[in-house]
Structure formats: C-alpha cells, structure tokens
CSV table of C-alpha atoms in Angstrom, one decimal:
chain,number,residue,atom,x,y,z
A,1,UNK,CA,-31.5,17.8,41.9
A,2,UNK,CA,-30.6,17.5,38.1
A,3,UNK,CA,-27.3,16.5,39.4
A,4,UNK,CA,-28.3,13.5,41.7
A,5,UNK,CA,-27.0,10.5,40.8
A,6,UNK,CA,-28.9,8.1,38.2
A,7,UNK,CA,-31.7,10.7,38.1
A,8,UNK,CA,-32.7,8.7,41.3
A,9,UNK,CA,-34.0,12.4,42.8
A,10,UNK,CA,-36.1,12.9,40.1
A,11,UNK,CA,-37.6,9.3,40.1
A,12,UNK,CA,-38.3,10.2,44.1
A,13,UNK,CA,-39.9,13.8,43.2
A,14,UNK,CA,-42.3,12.4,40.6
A,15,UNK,CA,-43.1,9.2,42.8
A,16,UNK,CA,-43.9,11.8,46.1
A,17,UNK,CA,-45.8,14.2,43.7
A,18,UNK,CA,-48.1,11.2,42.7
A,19,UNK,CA,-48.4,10.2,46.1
A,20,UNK,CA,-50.2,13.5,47.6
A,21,UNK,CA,-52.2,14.2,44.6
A,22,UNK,CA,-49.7,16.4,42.9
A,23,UNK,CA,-50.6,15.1,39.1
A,24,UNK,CA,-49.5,17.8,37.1
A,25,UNK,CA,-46.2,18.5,38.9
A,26,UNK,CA,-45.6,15.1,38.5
A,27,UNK,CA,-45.7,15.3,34.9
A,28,UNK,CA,-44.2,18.2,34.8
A,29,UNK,CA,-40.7,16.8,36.4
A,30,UNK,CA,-41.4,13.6,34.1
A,31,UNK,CA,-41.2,16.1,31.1
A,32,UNK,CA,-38.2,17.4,32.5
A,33,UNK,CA,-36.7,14.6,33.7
A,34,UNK,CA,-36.6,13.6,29.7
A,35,UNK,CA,-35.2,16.5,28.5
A,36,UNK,CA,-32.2,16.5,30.9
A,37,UNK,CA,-31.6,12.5,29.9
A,38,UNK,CA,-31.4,13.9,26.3
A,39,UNK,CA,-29.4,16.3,26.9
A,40,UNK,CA,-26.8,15.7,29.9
A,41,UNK,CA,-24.3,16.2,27.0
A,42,UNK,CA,-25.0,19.5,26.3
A,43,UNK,CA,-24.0,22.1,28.4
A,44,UNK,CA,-26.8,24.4,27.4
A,45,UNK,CA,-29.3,22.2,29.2
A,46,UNK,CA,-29.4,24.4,32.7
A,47,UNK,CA,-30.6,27.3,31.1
A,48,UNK,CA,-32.4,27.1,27.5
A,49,UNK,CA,-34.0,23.6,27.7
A,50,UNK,CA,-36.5,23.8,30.1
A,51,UNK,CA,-37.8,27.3,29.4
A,52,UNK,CA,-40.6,26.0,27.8
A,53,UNK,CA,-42.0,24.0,30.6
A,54,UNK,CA,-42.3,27.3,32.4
A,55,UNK,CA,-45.5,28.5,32.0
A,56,UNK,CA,-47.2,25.6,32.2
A,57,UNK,CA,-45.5,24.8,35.6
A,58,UNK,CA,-46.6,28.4,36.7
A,59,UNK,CA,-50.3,26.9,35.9
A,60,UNK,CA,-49.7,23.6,37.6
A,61,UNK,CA,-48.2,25.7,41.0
A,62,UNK,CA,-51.5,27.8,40.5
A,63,UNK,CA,-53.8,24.8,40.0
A,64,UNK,CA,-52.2,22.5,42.2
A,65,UNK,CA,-52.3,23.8,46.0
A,66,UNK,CA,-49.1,22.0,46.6
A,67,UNK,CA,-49.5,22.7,50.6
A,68,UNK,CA,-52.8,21.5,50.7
A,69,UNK,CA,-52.3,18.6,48.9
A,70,UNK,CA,-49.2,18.2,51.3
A,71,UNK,CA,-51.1,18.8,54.3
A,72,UNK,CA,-54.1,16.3,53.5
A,73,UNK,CA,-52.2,13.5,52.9
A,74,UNK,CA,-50.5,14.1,56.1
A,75,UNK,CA,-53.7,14.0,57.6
A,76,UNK,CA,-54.9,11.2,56.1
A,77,UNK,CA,-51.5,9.4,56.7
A,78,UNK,CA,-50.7,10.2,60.1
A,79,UNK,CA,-49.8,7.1,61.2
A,80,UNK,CA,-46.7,7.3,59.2
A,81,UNK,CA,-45.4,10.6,60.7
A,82,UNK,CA,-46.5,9.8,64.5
A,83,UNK,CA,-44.7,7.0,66.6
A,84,UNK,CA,-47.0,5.5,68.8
C-alpha cells in the first residue's frame, strides 16, 4: 500500500474510512500518509517511522468496530452493491 503509485491507495483508504464512519482510522492513515511523503527517501521509513502511531491505532481498531461500521453502511447503501 505504501508503495502504490502517487500515494493514490492511501488517498482511497482515507476517503473509504470517511465514508463508513471510520474517523479515527482515517486520520490515522492521513498521519501516516505524511510521514511516508517525508520520508520516501529514507530507507528507514518501513520500520522506525510509524512506530509511534501504534498504540493509538490499537485504540482506534478497539474504538472503531471496523466490521460494524462496514456492515451498516452496507446496509444503508445497498443499492450500490445489489443490481436490480
């Protein structure tokens, strides 16, 4: 994912994330997102840069029922996902 073209993989995550309610993951890959566009460069991105974000997205995982969210909006949105 961090090696997707243009980022355009992280722009879709964070866009998707918004969509079904996923806030905090959202930000989450935005905060990410930055880090790797500072630091493509350096080859000790993968591992060292993004240890910080991960506690806080053990939290969001924990506070954001990422399956539930999913499932709602698919619920609420299943026109999109049916043909008729």
């Amino acid at each position: 994912y961090s090696t997707s073209k243009n980022g355009e993989l992280f722009k879709k995550t964070q866009e998707l994330l918004h969509l079904i309610g996923a806030t905090r993951l959202a930000y989450l890959i935005t905060k990410a997102d930055s880090i790797y566009l500072n630091n493509k460069a350096n080859n000790k991105y993968k591992t060292q840069l993004f240890d910080h974000l991960d506690k806080d997205y053990q939290k969001a995982i924990k506070g954001e029922n990422l399956t539930g969210l999913k499932n709602r909006f698919i619920r609420n949105n299943l026109h999109a996902f049916v043909d008729n």
